[in-house]
Amino acid sequence: MKLKSAQKVHYDAGPNMTPLVDIVMVILIFLMLTGSFVVNEIFLRNNVALVKKGQSANVAPNVPLDEPLEIRVDSEGSENWVAQAGGYQVRNSREKLAALLTNMRKELNASGTTTEKIQVVLSPGRNTKYKHLVEVQQAALEAKLVKIAFSQAH
Amino acid sequence: MKGHRIPESHVTHPNVTPLIDVVMCLIIFYMLVAKWGVATGADERIDLPVSFQGVKIMDMGNTVTLNVRAAFEMPVVTTLNPRTGMTEEVKLMDGQQRPLLKLLKYLRGQNENFKVIIRADQDLDYRFLEPVLVTCFEAKVKDVNFATREGSAKGS
């Protein structure tokens, strides 16, 4: 009787999955090792590459020149920055700088200069850190100033 | 009369169906999030500054990516060489030659509305960035974009 039960037919339902699992595992390990992930990158846009000292950003003939709004940016060490615009100075606060620039924009708008005609010129020092320039550029964007360019180092 | 009995199933190996399900999900995930065939020349070692005000560029076909690093007094600029598919250095000055200016002028000649993407380390001093911007200005590049990492709008 024992021998009879051992001789029972073995029923294996479905296809053999072992080769599939092998291949799929190889693909998975390959993807995990070689894949570089999409990093969320966003871009801050300048309408011109650079504004040279004493020049306007738009040099096309018969086009009125933009109203320049210069922001002087300096780094104080690796973490602190100071921005000067319109005779005011702001330290390490993007929000305060954005508020100042918003007021300046409103004043220019009130005097007949449209926002599209305001050319923000960021004037960094030679040792101004790039991240501090990004902070100031963001403050300008928060103030709805869209035409932004860098100038040569002061 | 003795009826036929359905034989008992003796499956000795484990059920691999849930494993295949999970693995397939992982493969689909990796295929969706991994970058495939996109070679922009971006140097992933560069520590980009964080911003929240930037925009996304949908058409990366009209762009040239310039990686800017500091080295002594002059910046080192690398970009994708479309011939080799490798990221290679483009010198600002090479004796009397100006290879970067030549490249940008050539690209602008091909497509007037091409964009330059500048990738620079967040702690880079402006003196290293300035020569690259001057070169873009001389090549009459209209659209300069600074790559940043997307972050939150927390106060500075």
PDB file of C-alpha atoms in Angstrom:
ATOM      1  CA  MET A   1       0.000   0.000   0.000  1.00  0.00           C
ATOM      2  CA  LYS A   2       2.838   2.375   0.789  1.00  0.00           C
ATOM      3  CA  LEU A   3       4.387   1.763  -2.633  1.00  0.00           C
ATOM      4  CA  LYS A   4       1.074   2.551  -4.337  1.00  0.00           C
ATOM      5  CA  SER A   5       0.740   5.998  -2.758  1.00  0.00           C
ATOM      6  CA  ALA A   6       4.294   6.884  -3.790  1.00  0.00           C
ATOM      7  CA  GLN A   7       3.492   6.073  -7.396  1.00  0.00           C
ATOM      8  CA  LYS A   8       0.620   8.582  -7.568  1.00  0.00           C
ATOM      9  CA  VAL A   9       0.641  10.743 -10.682  1.00  0.00           C
ATOM     10  CA  HIS A  10       2.028  14.241  -9.998  1.00  0.00           C
ATOM     11  CA  TYR A  11      -0.293  16.932 -11.377  1.00  0.00           C
ATOM     12  CA  ASP A  12       1.416  20.260 -11.856  1.00  0.00           C
ATOM     13  CA  ALA A  13      -1.084  22.854 -13.032  1.00  0.00           C
ATOM     14  CA  GLY A  14       0.152  25.815 -15.148  1.00  0.00           C
ATOM     15  CA  PRO A  15       3.367  26.546 -17.001  1.00  0.00           C
ATOM     16  CA  ASN A  16       6.804  26.408 -15.470  1.00  0.00           C
ATOM     17  CA  MET A  17       7.519  29.891 -14.156  1.00  0.00           C
ATOM     18  CA  THR A  18      11.146  29.375 -13.174  1.00  0.00           C
ATOM     19  CA  PRO A  19      12.801  30.711 -16.390  1.00  0.00           C
ATOM     20  CA  LEU A  20      10.445  33.720 -16.375  1.00  0.00           C
ATOM     21  CA  VAL A  21      11.332  34.551 -12.797  1.00  0.00           C
ATOM     22  CA  ASP A  22      15.037  34.200 -13.612  1.00  0.00           C
ATOM     23  CA  ILE A  23      14.838  36.603 -16.550  1.00  0.00           C
ATOM     24  CA  VAL A  24      12.643  39.096 -14.733  1.00  0.00           C
ATOM     25  CA  MET A  25      15.020  39.128 -11.764  1.00  0.00           C
ATOM     26  CA  VAL A  26      17.984  39.786 -14.065  1.00  0.00           C
ATOM     27  CA  ILE A  27      16.106  42.690 -15.714  1.00  0.00           C
ATOM     28  CA  LEU A  28      15.169  44.087 -12.325  1.00  0.00           C
ATOM     29  CA  ILE A  29      18.727  43.972 -10.981  1.00  0.00           C
ATOM     30  CA  PHE A  30      20.015  45.536 -14.232  1.00  0.00           C
ATOM     31  CA  LEU A  31      17.523  48.417 -13.968  1.00  0.00           C
ATOM     32  CA  MET A  32      18.304  48.976 -10.295  1.00  0.00           C
ATOM     33  CA  LEU A  33      22.025  49.164 -10.969  1.00  0.00           C
ATOM     34  CA  THR A  34      22.066  51.212 -14.153  1.00  0.00           C
ATOM     35  CA  GLY A  35      19.071  53.484 -13.858  1.00  0.00           C
ATOM     36  CA  SER A  36      19.666  57.110 -12.970  1.00  0.00           C
ATOM     37  CA  PHE A  37      16.603  58.738 -11.619  1.00  0.00           C
ATOM     38  CA  VAL A  38      14.867  61.819 -12.874  1.00  0.00           C
ATOM     39  CA  VAL A  39      15.658  64.641 -10.488  1.00  0.00           C
ATOM     40  CA  ASN A  40      13.131  67.428 -10.316  1.00  0.00           C
ATOM     41  CA  GLU A  41      15.013  70.253 -11.934  1.00  0.00           C
ATOM     42  CA  ILE A  42      13.541  73.630 -12.611  1.00  0.00           C
ATOM     43  CA  PHE A  43      15.131  76.541 -14.394  1.00  0.00           C
ATOM     44  CA  LEU A  44      15.451  80.220 -13.640  1.00  0.00           C
ATOM     45  CA  ARG A  45      15.302  82.101 -16.905  1.00  0.00           C
ATOM     46  CA  ASN A  46      17.178  85.250 -17.871  1.00  0.00           C
ATOM     47  CA  ASN A  47      15.998  87.217 -20.882  1.00  0.00           C
ATOM     48  CA  VAL A  48      19.564  88.155 -21.788  1.00  0.00           C
ATOM     49  CA  ALA A  49      22.812  86.476 -20.900  1.00  0.00           C
ATOM     50  CA  LEU A  50      24.453  89.557 -19.485  1.00  0.00           C
ATOM     51  CA  VAL A  51      23.987  93.296 -19.264  1.00  0.00           C
ATOM     52  CA  LYS A  52      27.285  95.063 -19.746  1.00  0.00           C
ATOM     53  CA  LYS A  53      28.004  98.147 -17.681  1.00  0.00           C
ATOM     54  CA  GLY A  54      26.547 101.251 -19.284  1.00  0.00           C
ATOM     55  CA  GLN A  55      24.496  99.271 -21.781  1.00  0.00           C
ATOM     56  CA  SER A  56      20.821  98.462 -21.928  1.00  0.00           C
ATOM     57  CA  ALA A  57      19.543  94.920 -22.269  1.00  0.00           C
ATOM     58  CA  ASN A  58      17.560  95.769 -25.397  1.00  0.00           C
ATOM     59  CA  VAL A  59      19.673  97.339 -28.066  1.00  0.00           C
ATOM     60  CA  ALA A  60      17.269  96.905 -30.965  1.00  0.00           C
ATOM     61  CA  PRO A  61      16.743 100.144 -32.911  1.00  0.00           C
ATOM     62  CA  ASN A  62      13.501 102.124 -32.531  1.00  0.00           C
ATOM     63  CA  VAL A  63      12.591 100.246 -29.356  1.00  0.00           C
ATOM     64  CA  PRO A  64      12.309 102.285 -26.157  1.00  0.00           C
ATOM     65  CA  LEU A  65      14.923 101.329 -23.614  1.00  0.00           C
ATOM     66  CA  ASP A  66      13.846  99.350 -20.581  1.00  0.00           C
ATOM     67  CA  GLU A  67      13.843 100.917 -17.154  1.00  0.00           C
ATOM     68  CA  PRO A  68      16.785  99.377 -15.290  1.00  0.00           C
ATOM     69  CA  LEU A  69      16.326  98.255 -11.707  1.00  0.00           C
ATOM     70  CA  GLU A  70      19.713  97.385 -10.311  1.00  0.00           C
ATOM     71  CA  ILE A  71      20.114  95.047  -7.364  1.00  0.00           C
ATOM     72  CA  ARG A  72      23.586  94.799  -5.925  1.00  0.00           C
ATOM     73  CA  VAL A  73      24.245  91.396  -4.391  1.00  0.00           C
ATOM     74  CA  ASP A  74      27.144  90.450  -2.148  1.00  0.00           C
ATOM     75  CA  SER A  75      27.952  87.386  -0.103  1.00  0.00           C
ATOM     76  CA  GLU A  76      29.184  87.661   3.449  1.00  0.00           C
ATOM     77  CA  GLY A  77      30.760  84.294   4.020  1.00  0.00           C
ATOM     78  CA  SER A  78      29.165  81.203   2.612  1.00  0.00           C
ATOM     79  CA  GLU A  79      25.729  81.568   4.214  1.00  0.00           C
ATOM     80  CA  ASN A  80      24.909  85.272   4.443  1.00  0.00           C
ATOM     81  CA  TRP A  81      24.061  87.704   1.698  1.00  0.00           C
ATOM     82  CA  VAL A  82      23.140  91.333   1.394  1.00  0.00           C
ATOM     83  CA  ALA A  83      21.179  92.960  -1.403  1.00  0.00           C
ATOM     84  CA  GLN A  84      20.907  96.675  -2.105  1.00  0.00           C
ATOM     85  CA  ALA A  85      18.223  98.206  -4.278  1.00  0.00           C
ATOM     86  CA  GLY A  86      16.859 101.742  -4.472  1.00  0.00           C
ATOM     87  CA  GLY A  87      18.950 102.885  -1.523  1.00  0.00           C
ATOM     88  CA  TYR A  88      17.666 100.110   0.743  1.00  0.00           C
ATOM     89  CA  GLN A  89      19.581  97.168   2.079  1.00  0.00           C
ATOM     90  CA  VAL A  90      18.211  93.722   2.856  1.00  0.00           C
ATOM     91  CA  ARG A  91      20.111  90.974   4.594  1.00  0.00           C
ATOM     92  CA  ASN A  92      19.372  87.259   4.305  1.00  0.00           C
ATOM     93  CA  SER A  93      15.638  87.659   3.814  1.00  0.00           C
ATOM     94  CA  ARG A  94      14.107  86.802   0.497  1.00  0.00           C
ATOM     95  CA  GLU A  95      10.666  87.807   1.761  1.00  0.00           C
ATOM     96  CA  LYS A  96      11.797  91.315   2.772  1.00  0.00           C
ATOM     97  CA  LEU A  97      13.606  91.783  -0.520  1.00  0.00           C
ATOM     98  CA  ALA A  98      10.536  90.613  -2.439  1.00  0.00           C
ATOM     99  CA  ALA A  99       8.405  93.135  -0.512  1.00  0.00           C
ATOM    100  CA  LEU A 100      10.895  95.920  -1.265  1.00  0.00           C
ATOM    101  CA  LEU A 101      10.987  95.022  -4.963  1.00  0.00           C
ATOM    102  CA  THR A 102       7.192  94.828  -5.085  1.00  0.00           C
ATOM    103  CA  ASN A 103       7.000  98.377  -3.738  1.00  0.00           C
ATOM    104  CA  MET A 104       9.570  99.554  -6.260  1.00  0.00           C
ATOM    105  CA  ARG A 105       7.649  97.876  -9.072  1.00  0.00           C
ATOM    106  CA  LYS A 106       4.412  99.512  -7.947  1.00  0.00           C
ATOM    107  CA  GLU A 107       6.100 102.909  -7.867  1.00  0.00           C
ATOM    108  CA  LEU A 108       7.427 102.402 -11.386  1.00  0.00           C
ATOM    109  CA  ASN A 109       4.004 101.207 -12.556  1.00  0.00           C
ATOM    110  CA  ALA A 110       2.432 104.309 -11.022  1.00  0.00           C
ATOM    111  CA  SER A 111       4.871 106.492 -12.946  1.00  0.00           C
ATOM    112  CA  GLY A 112       3.826 104.870 -16.230  1.00  0.00           C
ATOM    113  CA  THR A 113       6.450 102.145 -16.639  1.00  0.00           C
ATOM    114  CA  THR A 114       4.841  98.800 -17.301  1.00  0.00           C
ATOM    115  CA  THR A 115       6.237  95.742 -15.576  1.00  0.00           C
ATOM    116  CA  GLU A 116       7.360  94.346 -18.949  1.00  0.00           C
ATOM    117  CA  LYS A 117       9.564  97.391 -19.415  1.00  0.00           C
ATOM    118  CA  ILE A 118      11.408  96.960 -16.121  1.00  0.00           C
ATOM    119  CA  GLN A 119      14.748  95.264 -16.596  1.00  0.00           C
ATOM    120  CA  VAL A 120      16.087  93.874 -13.341  1.00  0.00           C
ATOM    121  CA  VAL A 121      19.879  93.840 -13.359  1.00  0.00           C
ATOM    122  CA  LEU A 122      21.538  91.702 -10.713  1.00  0.00           C
ATOM    123  CA  SER A 123      24.941  93.123 -10.003  1.00  0.00           C
ATOM    124  CA  PRO A 124      26.975  90.548  -8.083  1.00  0.00           C
ATOM    125  CA  GLY A 125      30.413  90.878  -6.620  1.00  0.00           C
ATOM    126  CA  ARG A 126      33.243  88.650  -7.830  1.00  0.00           C
ATOM    127  CA  ASN A 127      32.866  86.416  -4.785  1.00  0.00           C
ATOM    128  CA  THR A 128      29.082  86.374  -4.609  1.00  0.00           C
ATOM    129  CA  LYS A 129      27.861  82.823  -4.232  1.00  0.00           C
ATOM    130  CA  TYR A 130      25.653  81.461  -6.959  1.00  0.00           C
ATOM    131  CA  LYS A 131      23.037  80.266  -4.422  1.00  0.00           C
ATOM    132  CA  HIS A 132      22.697  83.828  -3.120  1.00  0.00           C
ATOM    133  CA  LEU A 133      22.085  85.078  -6.640  1.00  0.00           C
ATOM    134  CA  VAL A 134      19.387  82.452  -6.990  1.00  0.00           C
ATOM    135  CA  GLU A 135      17.768  83.720  -3.766  1.00  0.00           C
ATOM    136  CA  VAL A 136      17.735  87.296  -5.044  1.00  0.00           C
ATOM    137  CA  GLN A 137      16.462  86.222  -8.449  1.00  0.00           C
ATOM    138  CA  GLN A 138      13.619  84.387  -6.730  1.00  0.00           C
ATOM    139  CA  ALA A 139      12.778  87.506  -4.742  1.00  0.00           C
ATOM    140  CA  ALA A 140      12.547  89.426  -8.031  1.00  0.00           C
ATOM    141  CA  LEU A 141      10.268  86.751  -9.463  1.00  0.00           C
ATOM    142  CA  GLU A 142       8.111  86.880  -6.334  1.00  0.00           C
ATOM    143  CA  ALA A 143       7.781  90.625  -6.946  1.00  0.00           C
ATOM    144  CA  LYS A 144       6.410  89.750 -10.427  1.00  0.00           C
ATOM    145  CA  LEU A 145       9.488  91.108 -12.139  1.00  0.00           C
ATOM    146  CA  VAL A 146      10.124  88.842 -15.081  1.00  0.00           C
ATOM    147  CA  LYS A 147      12.927  90.466 -17.063  1.00  0.00           C
ATOM    148  CA  ILE A 148      16.045  89.564 -15.146  1.00  0.00           C
ATOM    149  CA  ALA A 149      19.673  89.566 -16.196  1.00  0.00           C
ATOM    150  CA  PHE A 150      23.075  89.555 -14.553  1.00  0.00           C
ATOM    151  CA  SER A 151      25.617  92.277 -15.040  1.00  0.00           C
ATOM    152  CA  GLN A 152      29.383  92.119 -14.903  1.00  0.00           C
ATOM    153  CA  ALA A 153      30.831  91.837 -11.425  1.00  0.00           C
ATOM    154  CA  HIS A 154      31.188  95.082  -9.536  1.00  0.00           C
TER     155      HIS A 154
ATOM    156  CA  MET B   1     -19.480   0.808  -8.801  1.00  0.00           C
ATOM    157  CA  LYS B   2     -16.394   2.567  -7.717  1.00  0.00           C
ATOM    158  CA  GLY B   3     -16.438   6.250  -8.790  1.00  0.00           C
ATOM    159  CA  HIS B   4     -13.442   8.181 -10.109  1.00  0.00           C
ATOM    160  CA  ARG B   5     -11.791  10.357  -7.512  1.00  0.00           C
ATOM    161  CA  ILE B   6     -10.111  13.584  -8.433  1.00  0.00           C
ATOM    162  CA  PRO B   7      -6.506  13.134  -7.436  1.00  0.00           C
ATOM    163  CA  GLU B   8      -5.123  15.462  -4.785  1.00  0.00           C
ATOM    164  CA  SER B   9      -2.789  18.132  -5.998  1.00  0.00           C
ATOM    165  CA  HIS B  10       0.717  17.659  -4.685  1.00  0.00           C
ATOM    166  CA  VAL B  11       2.474  20.904  -5.519  1.00  0.00           C
ATOM    167  CA  THR B  12       5.822  20.738  -3.854  1.00  0.00           C
ATOM    168  CA  HIS B  13       7.280  24.116  -4.957  1.00  0.00           C
ATOM    169  CA  PRO B  14       6.172  27.475  -3.543  1.00  0.00           C
ATOM    170  CA  ASN B  15       3.603  29.684  -5.259  1.00  0.00           C
ATOM    171  CA  VAL B  16       5.623  32.283  -7.155  1.00  0.00           C
ATOM    172  CA  THR B  17       2.681  34.290  -8.534  1.00  0.00           C
ATOM    173  CA  PRO B  18       2.821  37.060  -5.855  1.00  0.00           C
ATOM    174  CA  LEU B  19       6.572  37.299  -6.355  1.00  0.00           C
ATOM    175  CA  ILE B  20       6.143  37.796 -10.100  1.00  0.00           C
ATOM    176  CA  ASP B  21       3.454  40.412  -9.466  1.00  0.00           C
ATOM    177  CA  VAL B  22       5.716  42.414  -7.184  1.00  0.00           C
ATOM    178  CA  VAL B  23       8.750  42.088  -9.433  1.00  0.00           C
ATOM    179  CA  MET B  24       6.756  43.158 -12.490  1.00  0.00           C
ATOM    180  CA  CYS B  25       5.522  46.219 -10.593  1.00  0.00           C
ATOM    181  CA  LEU B  26       9.117  47.088  -9.667  1.00  0.00           C
ATOM    182  CA  ILE B  27      10.268  46.707 -13.281  1.00  0.00           C
ATOM    183  CA  ILE B  28       7.482  48.967 -14.542  1.00  0.00           C
ATOM    184  CA  PHE B  29       8.362  51.500 -11.831  1.00  0.00           C
ATOM    185  CA  TYR B  30      12.046  51.528 -12.796  1.00  0.00           C
ATOM    186  CA  MET B  31      11.228  51.776 -16.483  1.00  0.00           C
ATOM    187  CA  LEU B  32       9.018  54.792 -15.851  1.00  0.00           C
ATOM    188  CA  VAL B  33      11.285  56.748 -13.516  1.00  0.00           C
ATOM    189  CA  ALA B  34      14.676  55.974 -15.010  1.00  0.00           C
ATOM    190  CA  LYS B  35      16.144  58.229 -17.649  1.00  0.00           C
ATOM    191  CA  TRP B  36      16.255  56.394 -20.931  1.00  0.00           C
ATOM    192  CA  GLY B  37      18.241  57.609 -23.885  1.00  0.00           C
ATOM    193  CA  VAL B  38      18.345  61.179 -22.598  1.00  0.00           C
ATOM    194  CA  ALA B  39      21.886  62.445 -22.785  1.00  0.00           C
ATOM    195  CA  THR B  40      21.986  66.153 -22.051  1.00  0.00           C
ATOM    196  CA  GLY B  41      25.555  66.238 -20.828  1.00  0.00           C
ATOM    197  CA  ALA B  42      24.423  67.236 -17.350  1.00  0.00           C
ATOM    198  CA  ASP B  43      27.069  66.595 -14.719  1.00  0.00           C
ATOM    199  CA  GLU B  44      25.134  64.934 -11.908  1.00  0.00           C
ATOM    200  CA  ARG B  45      27.934  65.600  -9.405  1.00  0.00           C
ATOM    201  CA  ILE B  46      27.139  69.310  -9.432  1.00  0.00           C
ATOM    202  CA  ASP B  47      25.295  70.390  -6.309  1.00  0.00           C
ATOM    203  CA  LEU B  48      22.612  72.694  -7.707  1.00  0.00           C
ATOM    204  CA  PRO B  49      21.038  75.493  -5.660  1.00  0.00           C
ATOM    205  CA  VAL B  50      17.456  75.041  -4.516  1.00  0.00           C
ATOM    206  CA  SER B  51      14.654  77.187  -5.891  1.00  0.00           C
ATOM    207  CA  PHE B  52      10.884  77.134  -6.092  1.00  0.00           C
ATOM    208  CA  GLN B  53      10.255  79.873  -8.651  1.00  0.00           C
ATOM    209  CA  GLY B  54      11.705  78.210 -11.707  1.00  0.00           C
ATOM    210  CA  VAL B  55       9.981  76.742 -14.720  1.00  0.00           C
ATOM    211  CA  LYS B  56      10.287  73.386 -16.373  1.00  0.00           C
ATOM    212  CA  ILE B  57      11.687  73.135 -19.874  1.00  0.00           C
ATOM    213  CA  MET B  58       9.608  70.745 -21.913  1.00  0.00           C
ATOM    214  CA  ASP B  59      11.593  70.901 -25.137  1.00  0.00           C
ATOM    215  CA  MET B  60      15.107  69.826 -24.183  1.00  0.00           C
ATOM    216  CA  GLY B  61      15.939  69.316 -27.852  1.00  0.00           C
ATOM    217  CA  ASN B  62      16.764  72.977 -28.376  1.00  0.00           C
ATOM    218  CA  THR B  63      19.125  73.226 -25.456  1.00  0.00           C
ATOM    219  CA  VAL B  64      22.809  72.969 -24.751  1.00  0.00           C
ATOM    220  CA  THR B  65      23.850  72.220 -21.194  1.00  0.00           C
ATOM    221  CA  LEU B  66      26.985  73.843 -19.828  1.00  0.00           C
ATOM    222  CA  ASN B  67      28.396  72.472 -16.579  1.00  0.00           C
ATOM    223  CA  VAL B  68      30.468  75.131 -14.850  1.00  0.00           C
ATOM    224  CA  ARG B  69      33.035  74.261 -12.205  1.00  0.00           C
ATOM    225  CA  ALA B  70      35.699  76.243 -10.449  1.00  0.00           C
ATOM    226  CA  ALA B  71      39.359  75.613 -11.175  1.00  0.00           C
ATOM    227  CA  PHE B  72      42.080  78.045 -10.074  1.00  0.00           C
ATOM    228  CA  GLU B  73      41.132  81.351 -11.682  1.00  0.00           C
ATOM    229  CA  MET B  74      39.179  80.190 -14.741  1.00  0.00           C
ATOM    230  CA  PRO B  75      36.045  78.070 -14.844  1.00  0.00           C
ATOM    231  CA  VAL B  76      36.003  74.603 -16.354  1.00  0.00           C
ATOM    232  CA  VAL B  77      33.066  74.203 -18.700  1.00  0.00           C
ATOM    233  CA  THR B  78      31.915  70.802 -19.880  1.00  0.00           C
ATOM    234  CA  THR B  79      29.178  69.958 -22.327  1.00  0.00           C
ATOM    235  CA  LEU B  80      27.910  67.044 -24.362  1.00  0.00           C
ATOM    236  CA  ASN B  81      29.824  66.263 -27.498  1.00  0.00           C
ATOM    237  CA  PRO B  82      27.115  65.040 -29.874  1.00  0.00           C
ATOM    238  CA  ARG B  83      29.656  63.136 -31.954  1.00  0.00           C
ATOM    239  CA  THR B  84      30.959  60.982 -29.117  1.00  0.00           C
ATOM    240  CA  GLY B  85      27.993  61.171 -26.755  1.00  0.00           C
ATOM    241  CA  MET B  86      30.432  61.989 -23.960  1.00  0.00           C
ATOM    242  CA  THR B  87      30.604  65.040 -21.725  1.00  0.00           C
ATOM    243  CA  GLU B  88      33.796  66.853 -22.637  1.00  0.00           C
ATOM    244  CA  GLU B  89      35.512  70.063 -21.660  1.00  0.00           C
ATOM    245  CA  VAL B  90      35.066  73.112 -23.865  1.00  0.00           C
ATOM    246  CA  LYS B  91      37.706  75.678 -23.137  1.00  0.00           C
ATOM    247  CA  LEU B  92      36.819  79.318 -22.830  1.00  0.00           C
ATOM    248  CA  MET B  93      40.243  80.294 -24.123  1.00  0.00           C
ATOM    249  CA  ASP B  94      42.672  78.067 -25.975  1.00  0.00           C
ATOM    250  CA  GLY B  95      45.534  80.292 -26.984  1.00  0.00           C
ATOM    251  CA  GLN B  96      43.983  82.733 -29.428  1.00  0.00           C
ATOM    252  CA  GLN B  97      41.000  80.437 -29.990  1.00  0.00           C
ATOM    253  CA  ARG B  98      37.719  80.626 -28.092  1.00  0.00           C
ATOM    254  CA  PRO B  99      36.163  77.165 -28.467  1.00  0.00           C
ATOM    255  CA  LEU B 100      33.067  77.846 -26.313  1.00  0.00           C
ATOM    256  CA  LEU B 101      32.232  81.024 -28.216  1.00  0.00           C
ATOM    257  CA  LYS B 102      32.725  79.163 -31.496  1.00  0.00           C
ATOM    258  CA  LEU B 103      30.413  76.347 -30.335  1.00  0.00           C
ATOM    259  CA  LEU B 104      27.678  78.728 -29.171  1.00  0.00           C
ATOM    260  CA  LYS B 105      27.867  80.745 -32.382  1.00  0.00           C
ATOM    261  CA  TYR B 106      27.635  77.553 -34.406  1.00  0.00           C
ATOM    262  CA  LEU B 107      24.588  76.375 -32.421  1.00  0.00           C
ATOM    263  CA  ARG B 108      22.949  79.758 -32.738  1.00  0.00           C
ATOM    264  CA  GLY B 109      23.562  79.633 -36.475  1.00  0.00           C
ATOM    265  CA  GLN B 110      21.759  76.285 -36.559  1.00  0.00           C
ATOM    266  CA  ASN B 111      18.836  77.463 -34.462  1.00  0.00           C
ATOM    267  CA  GLU B 112      18.426  81.084 -33.472  1.00  0.00           C
ATOM    268  CA  ASN B 113      16.145  80.219 -30.550  1.00  0.00           C
ATOM    269  CA  PHE B 114      18.307  77.615 -28.895  1.00  0.00           C
ATOM    270  CA  LYS B 115      18.591  77.763 -25.130  1.00  0.00           C
ATOM    271  CA  VAL B 116      21.610  77.542 -22.898  1.00  0.00           C
ATOM    272  CA  ILE B 117      21.257  75.709 -19.597  1.00  0.00           C
ATOM    273  CA  ILE B 118      23.893  76.554 -17.043  1.00  0.00           C
ATOM    274  CA  ARG B 119      24.518  74.072 -14.276  1.00  0.00           C
ATOM    275  CA  ALA B 120      26.731  75.381 -11.534  1.00  0.00           C
ATOM    276  CA  ASP B 121      27.533  74.405  -7.998  1.00  0.00           C
ATOM    277  CA  GLN B 122      25.539  76.398  -5.457  1.00  0.00           C
ATOM    278  CA  ASP B 123      28.730  77.580  -3.740  1.00  0.00           C
ATOM    279  CA  LEU B 124      30.389  78.697  -6.948  1.00  0.00           C
ATOM    280  CA  ASP B 125      31.681  82.267  -6.905  1.00  0.00           C
ATOM    281  CA  TYR B 126      30.293  84.601  -9.537  1.00  0.00           C
ATOM    282  CA  ARG B 127      33.760  85.241 -10.948  1.00  0.00           C
ATOM    283  CA  PHE B 128      33.649  81.710 -12.395  1.00  0.00           C
ATOM    284  CA  LEU B 129      30.180  82.171 -13.827  1.00  0.00           C
ATOM    285  CA  GLU B 130      30.812  85.573 -15.346  1.00  0.00           C
ATOM    286  CA  PRO B 131      33.132  84.492 -18.191  1.00  0.00           C
ATOM    287  CA  VAL B 132      30.544  81.937 -19.305  1.00  0.00           C
ATOM    288  CA  LEU B 133      27.808  84.590 -19.311  1.00  0.00           C
ATOM    289  CA  VAL B 134      30.073  86.986 -21.194  1.00  0.00           C
ATOM    290  CA  THR B 135      30.653  84.281 -23.806  1.00  0.00           C
ATOM    291  CA  CYS B 136      26.878  83.665 -24.084  1.00  0.00           C
ATOM    292  CA  PHE B 137      26.389  87.414 -24.464  1.00  0.00           C
ATOM    293  CA  GLU B 138      28.996  87.599 -27.228  1.00  0.00           C
ATOM    294  CA  ALA B 139      27.376  84.669 -29.002  1.00  0.00           C
ATOM    295  CA  LYS B 140      24.072  86.587 -28.795  1.00  0.00           C
ATOM    296  CA  VAL B 141      22.308  83.795 -26.926  1.00  0.00           C
ATOM    297  CA  LYS B 142      18.804  85.000 -26.145  1.00  0.00           C
ATOM    298  CA  ASP B 143      17.702  82.447 -23.615  1.00  0.00           C
ATOM    299  CA  VAL B 144      19.882  81.551 -20.635  1.00  0.00           C
ATOM    300  CA  ASN B 145      18.501  79.213 -18.000  1.00  0.00           C
ATOM    301  CA  PHE B 146      19.996  78.331 -14.649  1.00  0.00           C
ATOM    302  CA  ALA B 147      19.349  74.804 -13.471  1.00  0.00           C
ATOM    303  CA  THR B 148      18.142  74.481  -9.899  1.00  0.00           C
ATOM    304  CA  ARG B 149      16.732  71.744  -7.727  1.00  0.00           C
ATOM    305  CA  GLU B 150      13.049  72.112  -7.025  1.00  0.00           C
ATOM    306  CA  GLY B 151      12.482  72.903  -3.373  1.00  0.00           C
ATOM    307  CA  SER B 152       9.932  74.374  -1.038  1.00  0.00           C
ATOM    308  CA  ALA B 153       9.289  78.092  -0.544  1.00  0.00           C
ATOM    309  CA  LYS B 154      10.550  78.163   3.014  1.00  0.00           C
ATOM    310  CA  GLY B 155      11.936  81.457   4.238  1.00  0.00           C
ATOM    311  CA  SER B 156      15.598  82.257   3.859  1.00  0.00           C
TER     312      SER B 156
END
